[in-house]
Amino acid sequence: MYILNIAGFTTCGPFNQAKRAILGLEAIMPERIKGIIHEFDTREAYMNFLNDFRDKINASNHKTSPIVWFDDNTYLGGRDDTIAWCKRFISISNEVINPTPTLVNVDPYVQDHGFQYDLIVIGGGSGGLACAKEAKKFGAKVAVLDFVKPSPQGSKWGLGGTCVNVGCIPKKLMHQAALLGEAIHDSESYGWDVNITNHSEITTSESSPTSYENGMEMEMEISEDTLPTNKNVKLPQHSWEKLRESVQDHIKGLNFGYRVQLREKGITYLNKLGKFISPHELQVTDAKGKSEIISGARIVIAVGGRPLGLENCIGSEYAISSDDLFSLDKPPGKTCIIGGGYIALECAGFIQTLNHSTSYNSSVTLVIRS
């Protein structure tokens, strides 16, 4: 285990940056890194400490905050040296094979490690894909595993993770659909007659005044064929089926784009479920149950999270989660949402607005523990 001591004063920016770097490594690798913080309230108190201490670790020329040293009193340096050491500690680039003399306790990357990949990333979401692409920039041989277990209701999706498939992207699209429906109701107050009852006063001509589309002038032709034939035109009706289809088509396009990006960058994509069988080996299994063993010098776990089920609740088999909402065949209608987090509130918002703005005429109830 590497034990790093860091001393500085509370209001010092470089001290706080180096402290966060050390504590961040400790959080993700507690068995390998431990940070000991010596924090002083004022710069004067820190300087008094520094003047008495620095000679003990052969750092007589160190005059700034922070100062960082190992538990064996080996001097590391200040903020820049500490952050550089942290980067090299987790680096897979070749440059750490010959670390600078000050980086004495780094765990070096061995180029001829003998494993199949330099890096394996388990999880093809936003974090996993970004990690894989960055590693590839340093010349690493990278593989990405991504496999979605179906939800209890059978929902599954493609590469891209929660945000793309069952999170931010579909939520924003459905939220926009709800806002458009709400705007139709509000538009009358802004002068729009959305419930046309008599179009006889509309004057027709060979062309309308100039309008604009995509920034270009165009003449919009109006004829009797383009006008409503029913004098009592109803408000636009919403189609949940059309909305769902459009949202899912957009998501599938993003899934395909991510696969193309990985292929173009030379990153191996495996649509398989990974299971550790040793510190450097994974058993990976595809949807048909076929398994193989792959190995990597570094393995990053970036699997994200899934909604908790209601296994101990009677009738839980009838419940759905946010994993299922965006691909429902029919509008959710009258809905009870359990939970008060941001995902629950966002889903409640667009469901309620769609219900209010359409003929669904159903309500949403939010159940929270508070």
Short mmCIF file of C-alpha atoms in Angstrom, two decimals, residues 193 195-202 231-232:
data_model
loop_
_atom_site.label_atom_id
_atom_site.label_comp_id
_atom_site.label_asym_id
_atom_site.label_seq_id
_atom_site.Cartn_x
_atom_site.Cartn_y
_atom_site.Cartn_z
CA ASP A 193 -56.81 30.43 -32.87
CA ASN A 195 -59.73 25.72 -32.53
CA ILE A 196 -60.73 27.09 -35.95
CA THR A 197 -64.50 27.42 -36.28
CA ASN A 198 -64.81 29.47 -39.48
CA HIS A 199 -62.24 29.68 -42.24
CA SER A 200 -64.39 31.67 -44.65
CA GLU A 201 -62.61 34.88 -43.77
CA ILE A 202 -59.24 33.47 -44.79
CA LYS A 231 -65.71 24.21 -39.85
CA ASN A 232 -65.21 22.84 -36.34
#
